[in-house]
Short mmCIF file of C-alpha atoms in Angstrom, two decimals:
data_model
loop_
_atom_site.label_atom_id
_atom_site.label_comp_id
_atom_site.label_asym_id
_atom_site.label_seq_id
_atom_site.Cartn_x
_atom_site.Cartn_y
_atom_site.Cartn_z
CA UNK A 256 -14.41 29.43 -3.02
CA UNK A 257 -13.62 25.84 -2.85
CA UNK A 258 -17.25 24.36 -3.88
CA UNK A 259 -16.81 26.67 -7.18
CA UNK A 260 -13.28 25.13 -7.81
CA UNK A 261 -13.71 21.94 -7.46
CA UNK A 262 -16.47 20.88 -10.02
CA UNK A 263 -14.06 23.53 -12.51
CA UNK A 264 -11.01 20.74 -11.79
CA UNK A 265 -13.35 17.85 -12.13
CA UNK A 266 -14.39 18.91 -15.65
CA UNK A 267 -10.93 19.94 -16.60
CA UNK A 268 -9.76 16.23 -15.75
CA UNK A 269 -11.96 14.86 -16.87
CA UNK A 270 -11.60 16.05 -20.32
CA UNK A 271 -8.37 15.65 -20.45
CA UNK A 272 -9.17 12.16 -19.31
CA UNK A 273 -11.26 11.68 -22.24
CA UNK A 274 -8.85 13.15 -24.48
CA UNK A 275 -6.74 10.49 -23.90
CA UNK A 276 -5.70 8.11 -26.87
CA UNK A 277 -7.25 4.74 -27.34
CA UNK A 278 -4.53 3.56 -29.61
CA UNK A 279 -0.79 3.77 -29.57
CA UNK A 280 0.83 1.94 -26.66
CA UNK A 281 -0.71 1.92 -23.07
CA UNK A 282 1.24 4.01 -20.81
CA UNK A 283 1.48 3.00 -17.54
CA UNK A 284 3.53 5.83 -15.10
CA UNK A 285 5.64 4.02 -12.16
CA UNK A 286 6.37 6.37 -9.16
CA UNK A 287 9.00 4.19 -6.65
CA UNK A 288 11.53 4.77 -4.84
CA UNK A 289 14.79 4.70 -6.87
CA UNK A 290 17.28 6.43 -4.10
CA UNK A 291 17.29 6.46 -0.13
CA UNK A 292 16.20 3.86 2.37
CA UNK A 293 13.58 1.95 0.23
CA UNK A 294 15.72 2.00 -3.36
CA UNK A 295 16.04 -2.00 -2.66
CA UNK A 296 12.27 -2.39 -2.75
CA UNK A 297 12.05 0.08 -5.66
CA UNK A 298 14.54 -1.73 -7.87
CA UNK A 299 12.54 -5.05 -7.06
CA UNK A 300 8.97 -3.60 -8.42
CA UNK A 301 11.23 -2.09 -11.59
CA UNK A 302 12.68 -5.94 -11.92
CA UNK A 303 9.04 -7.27 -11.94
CA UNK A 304 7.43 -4.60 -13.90
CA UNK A 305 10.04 -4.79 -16.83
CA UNK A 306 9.69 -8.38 -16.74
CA UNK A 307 5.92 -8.29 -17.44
CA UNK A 308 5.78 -5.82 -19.73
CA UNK A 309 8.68 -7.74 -21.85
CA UNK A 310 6.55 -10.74 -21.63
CA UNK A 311 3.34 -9.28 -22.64
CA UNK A 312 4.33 -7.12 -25.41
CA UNK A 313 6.40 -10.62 -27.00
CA UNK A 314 3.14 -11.88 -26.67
CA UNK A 315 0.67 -9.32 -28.67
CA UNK A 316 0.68 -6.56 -25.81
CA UNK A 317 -2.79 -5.39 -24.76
CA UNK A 318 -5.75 -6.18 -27.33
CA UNK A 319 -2.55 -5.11 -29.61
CA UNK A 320 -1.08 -2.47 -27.90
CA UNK A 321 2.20 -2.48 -26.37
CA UNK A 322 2.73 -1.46 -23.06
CA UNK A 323 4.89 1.46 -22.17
CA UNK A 324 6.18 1.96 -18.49
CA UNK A 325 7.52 5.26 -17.42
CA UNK A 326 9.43 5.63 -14.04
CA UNK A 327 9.96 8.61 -11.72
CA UNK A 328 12.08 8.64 -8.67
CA UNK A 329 9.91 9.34 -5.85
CA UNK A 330 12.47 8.98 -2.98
CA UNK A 331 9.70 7.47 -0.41
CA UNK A 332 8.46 10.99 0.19
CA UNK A 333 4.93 11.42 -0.63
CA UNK A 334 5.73 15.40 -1.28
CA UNK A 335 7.73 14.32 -3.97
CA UNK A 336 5.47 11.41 -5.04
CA UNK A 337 3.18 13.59 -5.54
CA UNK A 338 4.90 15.82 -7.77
CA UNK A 339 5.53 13.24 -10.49
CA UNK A 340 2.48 11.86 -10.23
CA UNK A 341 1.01 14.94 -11.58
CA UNK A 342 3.72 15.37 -13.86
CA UNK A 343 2.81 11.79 -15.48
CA UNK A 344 -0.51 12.52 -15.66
CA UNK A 345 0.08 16.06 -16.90
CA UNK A 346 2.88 15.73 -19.04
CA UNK A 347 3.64 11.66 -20.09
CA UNK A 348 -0.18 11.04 -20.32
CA UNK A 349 -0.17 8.03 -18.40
CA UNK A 350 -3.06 5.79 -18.72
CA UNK A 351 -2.65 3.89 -15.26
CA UNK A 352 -0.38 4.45 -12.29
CA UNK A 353 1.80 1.87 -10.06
CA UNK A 354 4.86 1.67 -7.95
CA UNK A 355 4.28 3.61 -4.88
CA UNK A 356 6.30 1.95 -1.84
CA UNK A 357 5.58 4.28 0.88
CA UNK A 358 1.69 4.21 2.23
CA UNK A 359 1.77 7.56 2.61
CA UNK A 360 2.88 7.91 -0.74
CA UNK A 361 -0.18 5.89 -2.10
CA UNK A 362 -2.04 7.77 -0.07
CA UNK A 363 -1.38 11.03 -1.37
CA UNK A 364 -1.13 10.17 -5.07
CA UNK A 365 -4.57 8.20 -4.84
CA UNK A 366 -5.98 11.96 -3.93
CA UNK A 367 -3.87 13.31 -7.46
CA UNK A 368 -4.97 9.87 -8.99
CA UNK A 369 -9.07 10.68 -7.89
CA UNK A 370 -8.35 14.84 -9.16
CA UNK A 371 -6.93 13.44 -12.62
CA UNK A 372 -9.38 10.83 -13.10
CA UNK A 373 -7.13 8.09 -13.54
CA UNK A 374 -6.64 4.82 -11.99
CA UNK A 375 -3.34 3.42 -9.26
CA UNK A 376 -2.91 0.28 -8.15
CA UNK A 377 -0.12 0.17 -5.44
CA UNK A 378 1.88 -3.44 -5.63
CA UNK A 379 3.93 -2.72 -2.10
CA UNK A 380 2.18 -0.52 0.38
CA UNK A 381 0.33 -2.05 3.25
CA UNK A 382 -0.97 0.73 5.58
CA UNK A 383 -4.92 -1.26 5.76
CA UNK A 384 -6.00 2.33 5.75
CA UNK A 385 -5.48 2.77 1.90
CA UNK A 386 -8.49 0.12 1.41
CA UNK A 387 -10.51 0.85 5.04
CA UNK A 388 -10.95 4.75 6.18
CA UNK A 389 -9.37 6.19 3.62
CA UNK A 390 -10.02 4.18 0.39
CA UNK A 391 -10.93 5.39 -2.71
CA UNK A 392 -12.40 4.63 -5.79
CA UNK A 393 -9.57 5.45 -7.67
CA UNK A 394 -7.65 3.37 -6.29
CA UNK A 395 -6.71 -0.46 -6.01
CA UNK A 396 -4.18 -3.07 -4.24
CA UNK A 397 -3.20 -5.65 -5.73
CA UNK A 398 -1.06 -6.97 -2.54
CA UNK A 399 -1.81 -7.97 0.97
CA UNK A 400 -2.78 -5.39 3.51
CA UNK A 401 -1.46 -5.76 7.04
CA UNK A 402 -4.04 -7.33 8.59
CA UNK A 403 -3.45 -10.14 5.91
CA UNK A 404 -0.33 -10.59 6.81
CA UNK A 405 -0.67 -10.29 10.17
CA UNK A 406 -3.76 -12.96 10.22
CA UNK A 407 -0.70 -15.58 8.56
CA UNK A 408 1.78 -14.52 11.57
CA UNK A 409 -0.49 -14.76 14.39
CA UNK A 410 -1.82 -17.77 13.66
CA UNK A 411 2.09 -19.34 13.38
CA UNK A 412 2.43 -17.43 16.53
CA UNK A 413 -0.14 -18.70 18.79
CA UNK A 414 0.84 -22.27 17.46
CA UNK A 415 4.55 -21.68 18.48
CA UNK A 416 4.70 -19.11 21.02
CA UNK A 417 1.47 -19.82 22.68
CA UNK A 418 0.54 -16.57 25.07
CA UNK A 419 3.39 -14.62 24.23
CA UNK A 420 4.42 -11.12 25.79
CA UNK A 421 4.90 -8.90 22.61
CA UNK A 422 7.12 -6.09 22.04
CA UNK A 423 6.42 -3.77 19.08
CA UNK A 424 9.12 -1.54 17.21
CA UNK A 425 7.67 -0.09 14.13
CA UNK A 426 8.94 3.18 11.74
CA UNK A 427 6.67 6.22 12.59
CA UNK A 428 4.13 7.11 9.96
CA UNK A 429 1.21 5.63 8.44
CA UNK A 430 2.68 2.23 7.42
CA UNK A 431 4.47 1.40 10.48
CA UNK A 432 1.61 2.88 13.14
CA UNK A 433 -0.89 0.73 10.89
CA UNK A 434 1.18 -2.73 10.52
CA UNK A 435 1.65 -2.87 14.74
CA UNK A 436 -2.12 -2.13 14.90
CA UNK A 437 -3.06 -4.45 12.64
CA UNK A 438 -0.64 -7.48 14.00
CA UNK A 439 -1.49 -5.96 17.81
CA UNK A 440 -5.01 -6.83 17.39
CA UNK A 441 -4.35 -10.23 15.52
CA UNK A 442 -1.58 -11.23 18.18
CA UNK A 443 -3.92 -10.27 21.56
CA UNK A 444 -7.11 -12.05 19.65
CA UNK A 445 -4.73 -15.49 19.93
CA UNK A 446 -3.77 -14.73 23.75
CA UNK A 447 -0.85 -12.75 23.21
CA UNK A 448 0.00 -9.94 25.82
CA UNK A 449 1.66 -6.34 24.72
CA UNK A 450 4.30 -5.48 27.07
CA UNK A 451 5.48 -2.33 25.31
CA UNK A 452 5.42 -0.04 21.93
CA UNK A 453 7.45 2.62 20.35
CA UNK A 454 7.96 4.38 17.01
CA UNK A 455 11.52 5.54 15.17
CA UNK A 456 11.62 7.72 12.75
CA UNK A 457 11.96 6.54 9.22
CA UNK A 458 15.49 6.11 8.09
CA UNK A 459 16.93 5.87 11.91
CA UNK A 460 20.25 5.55 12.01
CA UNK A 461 20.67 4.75 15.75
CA UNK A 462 17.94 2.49 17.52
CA UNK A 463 19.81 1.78 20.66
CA UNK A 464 17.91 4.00 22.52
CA UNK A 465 14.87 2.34 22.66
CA UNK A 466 16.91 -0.96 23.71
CA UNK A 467 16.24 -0.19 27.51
CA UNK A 468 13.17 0.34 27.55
CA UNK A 469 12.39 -2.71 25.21
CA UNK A 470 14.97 -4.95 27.42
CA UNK A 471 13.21 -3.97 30.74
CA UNK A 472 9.79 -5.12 29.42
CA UNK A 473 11.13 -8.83 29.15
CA UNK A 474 9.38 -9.95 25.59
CA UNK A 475 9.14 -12.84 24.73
CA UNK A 476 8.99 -12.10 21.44
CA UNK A 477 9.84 -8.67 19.29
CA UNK A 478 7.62 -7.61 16.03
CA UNK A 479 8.77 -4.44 14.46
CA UNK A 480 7.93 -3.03 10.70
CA UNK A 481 10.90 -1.17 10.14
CA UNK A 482 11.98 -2.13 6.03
CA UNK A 483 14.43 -1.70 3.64
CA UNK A 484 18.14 -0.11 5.11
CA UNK A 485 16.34 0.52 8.51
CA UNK A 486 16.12 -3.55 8.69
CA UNK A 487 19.98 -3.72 8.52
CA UNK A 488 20.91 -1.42 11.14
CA UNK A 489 17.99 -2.46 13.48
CA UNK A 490 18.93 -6.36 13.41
CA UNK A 491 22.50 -5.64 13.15
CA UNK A 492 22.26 -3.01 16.37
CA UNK A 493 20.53 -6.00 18.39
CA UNK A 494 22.80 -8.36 17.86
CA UNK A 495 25.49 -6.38 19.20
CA UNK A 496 23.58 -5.27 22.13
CA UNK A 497 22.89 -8.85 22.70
CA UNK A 498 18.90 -7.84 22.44
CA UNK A 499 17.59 -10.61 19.99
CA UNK A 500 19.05 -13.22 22.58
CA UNK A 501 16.77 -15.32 23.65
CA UNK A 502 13.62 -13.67 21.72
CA UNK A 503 11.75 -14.65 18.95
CA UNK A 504 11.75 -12.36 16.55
CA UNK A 505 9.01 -11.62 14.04
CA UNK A 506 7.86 -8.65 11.95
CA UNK A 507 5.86 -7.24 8.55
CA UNK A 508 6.20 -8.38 5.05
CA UNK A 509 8.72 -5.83 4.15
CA UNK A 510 11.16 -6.05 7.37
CA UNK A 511 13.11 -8.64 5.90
CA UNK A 512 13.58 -9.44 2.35
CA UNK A 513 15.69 -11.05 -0.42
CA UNK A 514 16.88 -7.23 -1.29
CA UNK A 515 17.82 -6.55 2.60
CA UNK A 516 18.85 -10.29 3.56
CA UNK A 517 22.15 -10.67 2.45
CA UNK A 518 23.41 -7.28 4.50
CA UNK A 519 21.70 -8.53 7.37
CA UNK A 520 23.66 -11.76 7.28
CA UNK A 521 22.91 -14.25 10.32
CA UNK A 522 21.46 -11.35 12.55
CA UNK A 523 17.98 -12.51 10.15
CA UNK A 524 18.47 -16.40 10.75
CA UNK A 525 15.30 -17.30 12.57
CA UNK A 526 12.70 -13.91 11.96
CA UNK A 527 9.44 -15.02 11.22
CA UNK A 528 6.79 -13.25 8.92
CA UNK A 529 3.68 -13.05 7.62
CA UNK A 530 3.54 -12.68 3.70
CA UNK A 531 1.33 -12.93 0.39
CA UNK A 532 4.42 -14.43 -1.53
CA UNK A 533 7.40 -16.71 -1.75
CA UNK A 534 9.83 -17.84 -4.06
CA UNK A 535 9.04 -21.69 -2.25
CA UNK A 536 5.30 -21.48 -3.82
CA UNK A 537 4.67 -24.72 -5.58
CA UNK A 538 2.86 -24.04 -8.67
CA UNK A 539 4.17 -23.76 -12.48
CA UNK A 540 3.28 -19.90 -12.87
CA UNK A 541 5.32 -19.31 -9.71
CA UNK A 542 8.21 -22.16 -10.94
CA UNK A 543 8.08 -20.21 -14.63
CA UNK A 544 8.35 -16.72 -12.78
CA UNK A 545 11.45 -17.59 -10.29
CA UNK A 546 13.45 -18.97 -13.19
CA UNK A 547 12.51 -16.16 -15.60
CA UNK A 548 13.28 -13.34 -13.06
CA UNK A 549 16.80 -15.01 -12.19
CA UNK A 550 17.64 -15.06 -15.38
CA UNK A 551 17.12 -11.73 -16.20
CA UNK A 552 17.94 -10.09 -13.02
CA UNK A 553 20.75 -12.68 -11.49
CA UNK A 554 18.82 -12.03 -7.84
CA UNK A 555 15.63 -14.23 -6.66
CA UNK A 556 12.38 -12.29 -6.64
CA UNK A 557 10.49 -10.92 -3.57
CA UNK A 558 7.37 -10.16 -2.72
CA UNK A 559 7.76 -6.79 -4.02
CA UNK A 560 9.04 -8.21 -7.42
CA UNK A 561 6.03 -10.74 -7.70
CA UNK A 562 3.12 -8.27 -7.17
CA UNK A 563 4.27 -5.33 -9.45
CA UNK A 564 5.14 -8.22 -12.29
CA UNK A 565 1.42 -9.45 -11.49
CA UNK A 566 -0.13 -6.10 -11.60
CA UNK A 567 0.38 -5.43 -15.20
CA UNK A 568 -1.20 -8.69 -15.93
CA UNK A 569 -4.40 -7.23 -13.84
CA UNK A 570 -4.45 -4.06 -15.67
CA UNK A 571 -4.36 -6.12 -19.42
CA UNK A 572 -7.36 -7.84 -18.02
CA UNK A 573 -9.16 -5.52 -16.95
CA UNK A 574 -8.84 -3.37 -20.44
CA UNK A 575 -9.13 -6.42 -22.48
CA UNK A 576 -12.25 -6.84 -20.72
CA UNK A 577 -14.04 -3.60 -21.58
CA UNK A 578 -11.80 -2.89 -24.65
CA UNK A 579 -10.95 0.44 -23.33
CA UNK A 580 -8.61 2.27 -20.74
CA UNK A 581 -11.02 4.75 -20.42
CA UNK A 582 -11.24 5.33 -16.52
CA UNK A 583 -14.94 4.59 -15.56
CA UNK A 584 -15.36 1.38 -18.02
CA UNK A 585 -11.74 0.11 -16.36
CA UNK A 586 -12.57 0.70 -12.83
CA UNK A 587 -15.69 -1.00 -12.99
CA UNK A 588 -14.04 -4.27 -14.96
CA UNK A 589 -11.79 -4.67 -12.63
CA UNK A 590 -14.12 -4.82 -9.23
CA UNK A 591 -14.08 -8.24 -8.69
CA UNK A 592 -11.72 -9.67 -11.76
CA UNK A 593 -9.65 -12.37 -11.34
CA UNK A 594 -6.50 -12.51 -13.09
CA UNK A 595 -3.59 -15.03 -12.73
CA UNK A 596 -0.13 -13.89 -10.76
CA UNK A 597 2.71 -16.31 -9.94
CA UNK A 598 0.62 -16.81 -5.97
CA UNK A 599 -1.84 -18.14 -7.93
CA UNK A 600 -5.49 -16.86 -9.18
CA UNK A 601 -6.06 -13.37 -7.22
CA UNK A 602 -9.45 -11.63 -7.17
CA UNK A 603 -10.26 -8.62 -6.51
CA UNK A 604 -12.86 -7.61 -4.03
CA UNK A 605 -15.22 -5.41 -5.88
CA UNK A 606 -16.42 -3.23 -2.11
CA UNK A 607 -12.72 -1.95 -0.96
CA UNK A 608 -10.77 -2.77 -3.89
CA UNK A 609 -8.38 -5.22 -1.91
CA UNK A 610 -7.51 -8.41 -3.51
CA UNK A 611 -7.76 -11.60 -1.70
CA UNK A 612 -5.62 -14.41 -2.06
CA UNK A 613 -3.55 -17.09 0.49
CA UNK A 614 -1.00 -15.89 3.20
CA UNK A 615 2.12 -17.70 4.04
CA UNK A 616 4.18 -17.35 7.11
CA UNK A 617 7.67 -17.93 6.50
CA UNK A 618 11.26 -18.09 8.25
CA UNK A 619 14.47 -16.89 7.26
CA UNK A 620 17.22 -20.32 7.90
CA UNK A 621 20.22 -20.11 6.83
CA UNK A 622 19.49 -17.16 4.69
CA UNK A 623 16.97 -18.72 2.94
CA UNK A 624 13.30 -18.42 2.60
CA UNK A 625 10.95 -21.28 3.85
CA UNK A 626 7.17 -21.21 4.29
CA UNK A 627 5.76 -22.77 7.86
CA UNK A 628 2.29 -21.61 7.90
CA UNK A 629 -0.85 -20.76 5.38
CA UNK A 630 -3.98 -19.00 6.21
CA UNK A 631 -6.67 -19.36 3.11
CA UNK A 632 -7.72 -15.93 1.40
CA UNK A 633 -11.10 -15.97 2.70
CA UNK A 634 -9.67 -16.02 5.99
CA UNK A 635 -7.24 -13.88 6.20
CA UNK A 636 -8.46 -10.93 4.42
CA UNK A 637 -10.95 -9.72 6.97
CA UNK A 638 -13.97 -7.33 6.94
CA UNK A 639 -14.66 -4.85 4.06
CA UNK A 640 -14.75 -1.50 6.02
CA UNK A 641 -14.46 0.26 3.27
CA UNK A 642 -17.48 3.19 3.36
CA UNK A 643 -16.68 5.92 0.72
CA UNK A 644 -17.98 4.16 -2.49
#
């Protein structure tokens, strides 16, 4: 039954792929998180989304089309994710997908992406799954994957905290299982030791459990992935137990950001990460970005806020490129286009899809920002292990 239904749902999307307008403005469908735990990241790819799109239609738009950006609320649950991902594609007609925030998320709407024919690029999610084992060619990231950013913190690591005894604390699905593989293997490849793992569930309200176990194992240094609201009670439940004494404490991309920082407070003075992004990035696309994202926001940009305002400006070059958004023609401009982003020129590695560009490691002082280590692109990014296309 299933090999007769599945070249019926290929046609069907594809013609209603094809049916798709050329003219009229370029809608692009944005499923984040708008409520719950990650609503702080969400709101920071809508900041840098709106942004871009304001700048490029005041500039001419796409080869003269403006673009249009429709959001759905997809709660960081990838069974409702998925839902209104279909119901863009369905219903809106989206030409192009972004805004996923949870990997499982991308995940599962790169499958509805692949059944509809149509492209996503996530601009948050770094399970390195989503561009190794389970890539697809559907499918594209424009920020760094774990390992990146892992590659960035080791090295600062192994330069600071030479032969360290690691603890790891990460959120348990596919994101936070992924990130303390990916920084496991980069931390024990510079001499680090692991004295000890475990995995909360996402949107924990209580982590003291796990302190006894974690105090017993005598780390030298913590890393944990938690994000968003998690980060807040975490840090703010081991400073009261007196756990982050004494440790160094270091962690993913999205553990500690300008969205989370202030309602962290001083509990964040001192973590360490790995990232693709800073506000502290001295270059006049990144200068011209900050001050234009301030204004219009009255918060400093993250991360989060920098790649999802970059990824529209990878999509317009890609269909400026082929003068198209028809699926096939797009895909295949934008497998190894480079397009600039306030980090900098990006490119985009035509086997897995991943883009390459530097990795920063930076520390939060004084609840501020600043960058104490680089790693080059062609460094950090790692293998392509991407087999499926």
């Amino acid at each position: 039954m299933k090999t007769k239904m599945i070249p019926t749902l290929m046609a069907a999307a594809a013609f209603t792929a094809g049916a798709y307008a050329q003219t009229g403005p370029i809608r692009i469908g944005v499923v984040t998180p708008l409520s719950g735990t990650y609503a702080g990241i969400g709101q920071q790819v809508k900041w840098g989304l709106d942004l871009a799109a304001k700048e490029i239609n005041a500039s001419g738009g796409v080869s003269g089309r403006q673009i249009e950006l429709i959001y759905e609320d997809e709660e960081a649950n990838p069974a409702v994710a998925v839902q209104k991902a279909e119901k863009l594609f369905q219903v809106s007609k989206v030409d192009f997908l972004t805004g996923t925030v949870n990997s499982g998320s991308t995940l599962a709407v790169g499958q509805v992406a692949e059944r509809n024919n149509r492209l996503i690029a996530t601009t948050v999610s770094f399970a390195d799954s989503i561009t190794a084992d389970k890539c697809s060619p559907n499918v594209f990231r424009v920020n760094a994957r774990a390992g990146m950013q892992s590659a960035a913190l080791a090295d600062w690591m192994a330069s600071t905290r030479p032969n360290a005894n690691v603890f790891y604390l990460g959120p348990d699905y596919e994101m936070g299982r992924s990130t303390v593989a990916a920084f496991k293997s980069a931390a024990e490849g510079k001499g680090a030791k692991t004295v000890g793992e475990v995995f909360a569930p996402l949107d924990n309200k209580d982590y003291s459990p796990f302190f006894g176990q974690m105090r017993s194992a005598r780390p030298s240094v913590i890393y944990t992935s938690v994000a968003g609201n998690d980060t807040v009670r975490l840090f703010t439940q081991m400073a009261e137990f007196g756990l982050s004494r004494n440790v160094q404490v270091v962690g993913a991309s999205g553990t500690v950001t300008s969205q989370n920082l202030q309602a962290i407070g001083k509990a964040a003075d001192g973590f360490v990460t790995g990232v693709g992004y800073s506000p502290n990035i001295d270059n006049a696309d990144n200068k011209k970005f900050v001050a234009s994202f301030e204004a219009a926001n009255k918060a400093q940009p993250d991360l989060y806020g920098a790649d999802s305002y970059g990824v529209l400006f990878f999509y317009k070059a890609a269909v400026e490129k082929v003068k198209s958004t028809d699926t096939d023609k797009v895909r295949e401009a934008m497998r190894g286009i480079q397009w600039s982003t306030p980090q900098g020129i990006k490119t985009m590695r035509a086997g897995d899809h991943q883009a390459m560009q530097d990795m920063y490691a930076v520390r939060v002082n004084g609840g501020k920002f600043e960058i104490v280590g680089k790693v080059a692109a062609a460094a950090a990014i790692g293998p392509d292990s991407c087999t499926k296309f």
